Amino acid sequence: MIDRYKILGPLGEGGSGSVHKAWDTKLQRHVAVKLLLAPGDRQFTGAGDNLAAEAAALSALQHPNIVAVYDLDTDGPETFVVMEFINGETLETTVRRGALMDADFQQIAAETLEGLAAAHQLGMCHRDLKPSNLMFHWLPDGRWQTKLLDFGLANFGLRPAQQQLTVDGSATGSVHFMAPEQFLHQPVDVRTDLYSLGCVLYYSLTGSFPCNGATMEEVMNAHLSRKLVPLQQLRPDVAPLLADWVMWLMSRQPEERPESAVEALRVLRGIQ
């Protein structure tokens, strides 16, 4: 890797890997390189297999709202992935400056659903949607585009599957944005992603987590018992149909949510 990719600095770190900005000396462009953490620092086993599967699946997607994968290689015993470098910032960074307004919100929601629909069509459930996994890529003409990142916890295959566990037996993912079935170790599918997206969109409009608590257990119980303030109460300026749409994504039972990202997107586009 050292011969071709010059590491310039860290971009972020997750449960099993770290991402770095790098310079591709062969093609003369900036890229992002994802490396696995040391085995003792990983949150779950099988991370190397997941990384290779993630890269292979993402390379087949070729979707404008999903980060592109350029290469998969090894550096000694470890696998690394070379991806598109996103010139922009995460949704998490954006919301820290202030909650979103309707127009930006609807673009983010629609573009994220378009990316999810493409991933789901190829049998990939993300399972770890959160504000730091959505980035805004600044385009040369001044516009921006939403990019979906980090399929490191993805489940491959559309049949319901058990949530992956960490080395200590707990569920992987980000507790403020996880669906109830993930906490209960029940089968997850595309509707799990829609619940998480609803939590992310609620956060983007309010700057607050929909389900909160002082401990992970309290957050989990808030999801399971649906202890949350309706979005319309916190953002009365948001169109009621749009607020109801977000809450629909966050329905407690999977069968009460949209059946697919395509259905959720169709309904969103029909809201004026």
Short mmCIF file of C-alpha atoms in Angstrom, two decimals:
data_model
loop_
_atom_site.label_atom_id
_atom_site.label_comp_id
_atom_site.label_asym_id
_atom_site.label_seq_id
_atom_site.Cartn_x
_atom_site.Cartn_y
_atom_site.Cartn_z
CA MET A 1 0.00 0.00 0.00
CA ILE A 2 2.84 2.37 0.85
CA ASP A 3 4.10 2.21 -2.75
CA ARG A 4 0.85 3.55 -4.24
CA TYR A 5 -1.24 5.19 -1.49
CA LYS A 6 0.31 7.87 0.67
CA ILE A 7 -1.64 8.21 3.94
CA LEU A 8 -2.25 11.89 4.75
CA GLY A 9 -4.33 11.77 7.93
CA PRO A 10 -7.30 10.18 9.74
CA LEU A 11 -10.89 10.80 8.69
CA GLY A 12 -12.75 8.65 11.21
CA GLU A 13 -12.95 5.37 13.09
CA GLY A 14 -15.68 2.80 13.61
CA GLY A 15 -16.17 -0.45 15.47
CA SER A 16 -13.70 -2.45 13.41
CA GLY A 17 -11.83 -0.09 11.11
CA SER A 18 -10.40 3.36 10.57
CA VAL A 19 -10.62 5.55 7.48
CA HIS A 20 -7.79 7.78 6.29
CA LYS A 21 -7.38 10.41 3.62
CA ALA A 22 -4.69 9.33 1.17
CA TRP A 23 -3.10 10.31 -2.13
CA ASP A 24 -3.18 7.84 -5.02
CA THR A 25 0.26 8.34 -6.54
CA LYS A 26 -0.66 6.36 -9.65
CA LEU A 27 -3.89 8.14 -10.62
CA GLN A 28 -2.96 11.42 -8.90
CA ARG A 29 -6.12 11.90 -6.86
CA HIS A 30 -7.28 11.95 -3.25
CA VAL A 31 -8.91 8.77 -1.99
CA ALA A 32 -10.16 7.36 1.33
CA VAL A 33 -8.47 4.19 2.61
CA LYS A 34 -10.30 1.96 5.10
CA LEU A 35 -8.05 -0.15 7.34
CA LEU A 36 -8.99 -2.75 9.95
CA LEU A 37 -8.18 -2.04 13.57
CA ALA A 38 -5.89 -4.41 15.45
CA PRO A 39 -7.78 -7.66 16.29
CA GLY A 40 -7.98 -6.80 20.00
CA ASP A 41 -9.58 -3.41 19.24
CA ARG A 42 -12.39 -4.69 17.00
CA GLN A 43 -15.93 -4.73 18.36
CA PHE A 44 -16.93 -7.90 16.52
CA THR A 45 -15.34 -10.93 14.98
CA GLY A 46 -15.15 -11.66 11.25
CA ALA A 47 -14.33 -8.04 10.43
CA GLY A 48 -11.89 -8.99 7.68
CA ASP A 49 -14.52 -11.06 5.89
CA ASN A 50 -17.04 -8.23 6.29
CA LEU A 51 -14.64 -5.69 4.82
CA ALA A 52 -14.03 -7.79 1.71
CA ALA A 53 -17.75 -8.49 1.31
CA GLU A 54 -18.57 -4.80 1.79
CA ALA A 55 -16.07 -3.76 -0.86
CA ALA A 56 -17.23 -6.35 -3.38
CA ALA A 57 -20.89 -5.44 -2.92
CA LEU A 58 -20.35 -1.69 -3.00
CA SER A 59 -18.20 -1.90 -6.11
CA ALA A 60 -21.19 -3.47 -7.87
CA LEU A 61 -23.61 -0.72 -6.80
CA GLN A 62 -22.20 2.26 -8.72
CA HIS A 63 -24.85 4.58 -7.31
CA PRO A 64 -24.42 8.38 -7.03
CA ASN A 65 -25.72 8.39 -3.43
CA ILE A 66 -23.38 5.65 -2.17
CA VAL A 67 -19.65 6.09 -1.72
CA ALA A 68 -17.75 4.46 -4.59
CA VAL A 69 -15.22 1.67 -4.02
CA TYR A 70 -12.09 1.77 -6.20
CA ASP A 71 -9.92 -1.08 -4.97
CA LEU A 72 -9.57 -3.97 -2.52
CA ASP A 73 -6.08 -5.18 -1.65
CA THR A 74 -3.87 -6.46 1.13
CA ASP A 75 -0.99 -4.92 3.02
CA GLY A 76 0.77 -7.88 4.56
CA PRO A 77 -1.88 -9.97 6.34
CA GLU A 78 -4.49 -7.20 6.45
CA THR A 79 -7.10 -6.25 3.87
CA PHE A 80 -7.76 -2.61 3.01
CA VAL A 81 -10.30 -0.85 0.82
CA VAL A 82 -9.74 2.23 -1.32
CA MET A 83 -12.82 4.42 -1.71
CA GLU A 84 -13.98 7.71 -3.14
CA PHE A 85 -12.84 10.69 -1.08
CA ILE A 86 -15.85 12.85 -0.18
CA ASN A 87 -15.23 16.58 -0.20
CA GLY A 88 -17.79 17.72 2.34
CA GLU A 89 -19.07 17.11 5.84
CA THR A 90 -21.28 14.65 7.70
CA LEU A 91 -24.89 15.24 8.67
CA GLU A 92 -23.75 15.06 12.28
CA THR A 93 -21.44 18.05 11.76
CA THR A 94 -24.15 19.99 9.93
CA VAL A 95 -26.81 19.46 12.62
CA ARG A 96 -24.43 20.64 15.34
CA ARG A 97 -24.71 24.09 13.73
CA GLY A 98 -28.49 23.93 13.63
CA ALA A 99 -31.47 21.78 12.69
CA LEU A 100 -32.36 21.41 9.03
CA MET A 101 -35.05 23.28 7.18
CA ASP A 102 -37.67 21.57 5.00
CA ALA A 103 -35.99 21.90 1.58
CA ASP A 104 -32.60 20.51 2.63
CA PHE A 105 -34.29 17.85 4.73
CA GLN A 106 -36.36 16.53 1.83
CA GLN A 107 -33.34 16.34 -0.45
CA ILE A 108 -31.35 14.41 2.16
CA ALA A 109 -34.25 12.04 2.84
CA ALA A 110 -34.92 11.38 -0.84
CA GLU A 111 -31.28 10.85 -1.82
CA THR A 112 -30.64 8.56 1.16
CA LEU A 113 -33.68 6.47 0.24
CA GLU A 114 -32.49 6.27 -3.35
CA GLY A 115 -29.16 4.90 -2.13
CA LEU A 116 -30.85 2.48 0.25
CA ALA A 117 -33.21 1.26 -2.47
CA ALA A 118 -30.23 0.44 -4.68
CA ALA A 119 -28.46 -1.38 -1.84
CA HIS A 120 -31.59 -3.29 -0.84
CA GLN A 121 -32.14 -4.35 -4.46
CA LEU A 122 -28.75 -6.06 -4.36
CA GLY A 123 -29.55 -7.71 -1.05
CA MET A 124 -27.66 -5.35 1.30
CA CYS A 125 -29.13 -4.02 4.55
CA HIS A 126 -26.98 -1.28 6.07
CA ARG A 127 -27.89 -1.87 9.77
CA ASP A 128 -25.90 1.11 11.10
CA LEU A 129 -27.47 4.26 9.71
CA LYS A 130 -26.53 7.30 11.79
CA PRO A 131 -25.73 10.98 11.14
CA SER A 132 -21.99 10.31 10.82
CA ASN A 133 -22.70 7.82 8.01
CA LEU A 134 -24.35 10.42 5.79
CA MET A 135 -22.09 12.93 4.08
CA PHE A 136 -22.75 15.94 1.90
CA HIS A 137 -20.47 16.04 -1.11
CA TRP A 138 -19.89 19.51 -2.50
CA LEU A 139 -20.18 19.57 -6.29
CA PRO A 140 -18.18 21.93 -8.56
CA ASP A 141 -21.28 24.02 -9.37
CA GLY A 142 -21.94 24.74 -5.68
CA ARG A 143 -24.72 22.18 -5.23
CA TRP A 144 -24.37 19.23 -2.90
CA GLN A 145 -25.19 15.54 -2.98
CA THR A 146 -25.92 13.09 -0.17
CA LYS A 147 -23.58 10.11 0.12
CA LEU A 148 -24.27 7.00 2.18
CA LEU A 149 -21.16 5.64 3.91
CA ASP A 150 -19.93 2.62 5.81
CA PHE A 151 -21.66 -0.64 5.04
CA GLY A 152 -19.35 -2.35 7.52
CA LEU A 153 -22.26 -3.89 9.47
CA ALA A 154 -24.25 -4.73 6.35
CA ASN A 155 -26.16 -7.97 6.10
CA PHE A 156 -25.97 -9.55 2.68
CA GLY A 157 -29.19 -11.19 1.54
CA LEU A 158 -32.74 -9.88 1.83
CA ARG A 159 -34.11 -12.68 4.00
CA PRO A 160 -34.43 -11.63 7.65
CA ALA A 161 -31.20 -12.27 9.56
CA GLN A 162 -30.06 -12.02 13.13
CA GLN A 163 -28.33 -8.83 14.25
CA GLN A 164 -24.56 -9.25 14.41
CA LEU A 165 -23.12 -9.39 17.93
CA THR A 166 -20.01 -7.84 19.40
CA VAL A 167 -17.33 -9.93 21.06
CA ASP A 168 -19.12 -9.51 24.41
CA GLY A 169 -22.46 -10.62 22.99
CA SER A 170 -24.18 -7.23 22.72
CA ALA A 171 -25.70 -5.90 19.50
CA THR A 172 -23.53 -3.84 17.19
CA GLY A 173 -24.67 -0.42 15.98
CA SER A 174 -25.36 3.02 17.38
CA VAL A 175 -27.96 2.80 20.13
CA HIS A 176 -29.71 6.12 19.47
CA PHE A 177 -30.53 5.03 15.92
CA MET A 178 -31.09 1.28 16.29
CA ALA A 179 -34.43 -0.41 15.67
CA PRO A 180 -36.19 -2.32 18.47
CA GLU A 181 -35.60 -5.67 16.76
CA GLN A 182 -31.85 -5.07 16.87
CA PHE A 183 -31.90 -4.73 20.66
CA LEU A 184 -33.99 -7.89 20.95
CA HIS A 185 -31.66 -9.87 18.65
CA GLN A 186 -34.64 -10.53 16.38
CA PRO A 187 -34.40 -10.88 12.59
CA VAL A 188 -33.58 -7.65 10.76
CA ASP A 189 -34.39 -6.67 7.18
CA VAL A 190 -34.83 -3.59 5.00
CA ARG A 191 -37.43 -2.15 7.40
CA THR A 192 -34.73 -2.03 10.08
CA ASP A 193 -32.85 0.45 7.90
CA LEU A 194 -36.02 2.52 7.52
CA TYR A 195 -36.47 2.77 11.30
CA SER A 196 -32.87 3.93 11.69
CA LEU A 197 -33.33 6.44 8.89
CA GLY A 198 -36.41 7.78 10.66
CA CYS A 199 -34.33 8.31 13.80
CA VAL A 200 -31.63 10.07 11.77
CA LEU A 201 -34.17 12.35 10.09
CA TYR A 202 -35.86 13.13 13.42
CA TYR A 203 -32.43 14.12 14.75
CA SER A 204 -31.73 16.24 11.68
CA LEU A 205 -34.92 18.27 12.22
CA THR A 206 -34.65 18.66 15.99
CA GLY A 207 -31.00 18.31 16.94
CA SER A 208 -32.16 15.78 19.55
CA PHE A 209 -32.16 11.99 19.68
CA PRO A 210 -35.70 10.60 19.38
CA CYS A 211 -35.01 8.09 22.16
CA ASN A 212 -32.60 9.14 24.88
CA GLY A 213 -31.36 8.18 28.32
CA ALA A 214 -28.41 8.34 30.68
CA THR A 215 -27.33 4.78 29.88
CA MET A 216 -27.46 2.41 26.93
CA GLU A 217 -30.15 0.43 28.76
CA GLU A 218 -32.32 3.54 29.16
CA VAL A 219 -31.96 4.37 25.47
CA MET A 220 -32.84 0.79 24.54
CA ASN A 221 -35.92 0.86 26.78
CA ALA A 222 -37.00 4.17 25.25
CA HIS A 223 -36.94 2.54 21.79
CA LEU A 224 -38.75 -0.55 23.01
CA SER A 225 -41.46 1.34 24.93
CA ARG A 226 -41.65 4.14 22.33
CA LYS A 227 -40.84 6.92 24.78
CA LEU A 228 -40.35 9.82 22.40
CA VAL A 229 -41.84 13.24 21.74
CA PRO A 230 -43.80 13.38 18.45
CA LEU A 231 -41.84 15.32 15.86
CA GLN A 232 -44.69 17.75 15.24
CA GLN A 233 -44.48 18.98 18.84
CA LEU A 234 -40.81 19.89 18.48
CA ARG A 235 -41.09 21.28 14.94
CA PRO A 236 -44.59 22.73 14.47
CA ASP A 237 -43.28 24.59 11.41
CA VAL A 238 -42.72 21.32 9.55
CA ALA A 239 -45.62 20.19 7.36
CA PRO A 240 -47.77 17.74 9.37
CA LEU A 241 -47.69 15.14 6.59
CA LEU A 242 -43.89 15.29 6.55
CA ALA A 243 -43.67 14.93 10.32
CA ASP A 244 -46.10 12.00 10.19
CA TRP A 245 -44.00 10.42 7.44
CA VAL A 246 -40.90 10.49 9.66
CA MET A 247 -42.83 8.97 12.54
CA TRP A 248 -44.14 6.27 10.16
CA LEU A 249 -40.58 5.19 9.45
CA MET A 250 -40.05 4.90 13.21
CA SER A 251 -43.05 2.65 13.88
CA ARG A 252 -42.39 0.19 16.70
CA GLN A 253 -43.27 -2.94 14.73
CA PRO A 254 -41.56 -3.62 11.37
CA GLU A 255 -44.88 -4.49 9.69
CA GLU A 256 -46.18 -1.00 10.55
CA ARG A 257 -43.34 0.71 8.63
CA PRO A 258 -43.05 1.11 4.84
CA GLU A 259 -42.40 -2.23 3.16
CA SER A 260 -39.40 -0.87 1.29
CA ALA A 261 -37.27 2.20 0.64
CA VAL A 262 -39.07 2.51 -2.70
CA GLU A 263 -42.45 2.79 -0.97
CA ALA A 264 -41.10 5.31 1.56
CA LEU A 265 -39.64 7.40 -1.28
CA ARG A 266 -42.88 7.29 -3.28
CA VAL A 267 -44.86 8.62 -0.33
CA LEU A 268 -42.25 11.29 0.43
CA ARG A 269 -42.38 12.59 -3.13
CA GLY A 270 -46.15 12.88 -2.86
CA ILE A 271 -45.91 15.25 0.13
CA GLN A 272 -46.10 18.88 -0.89
#
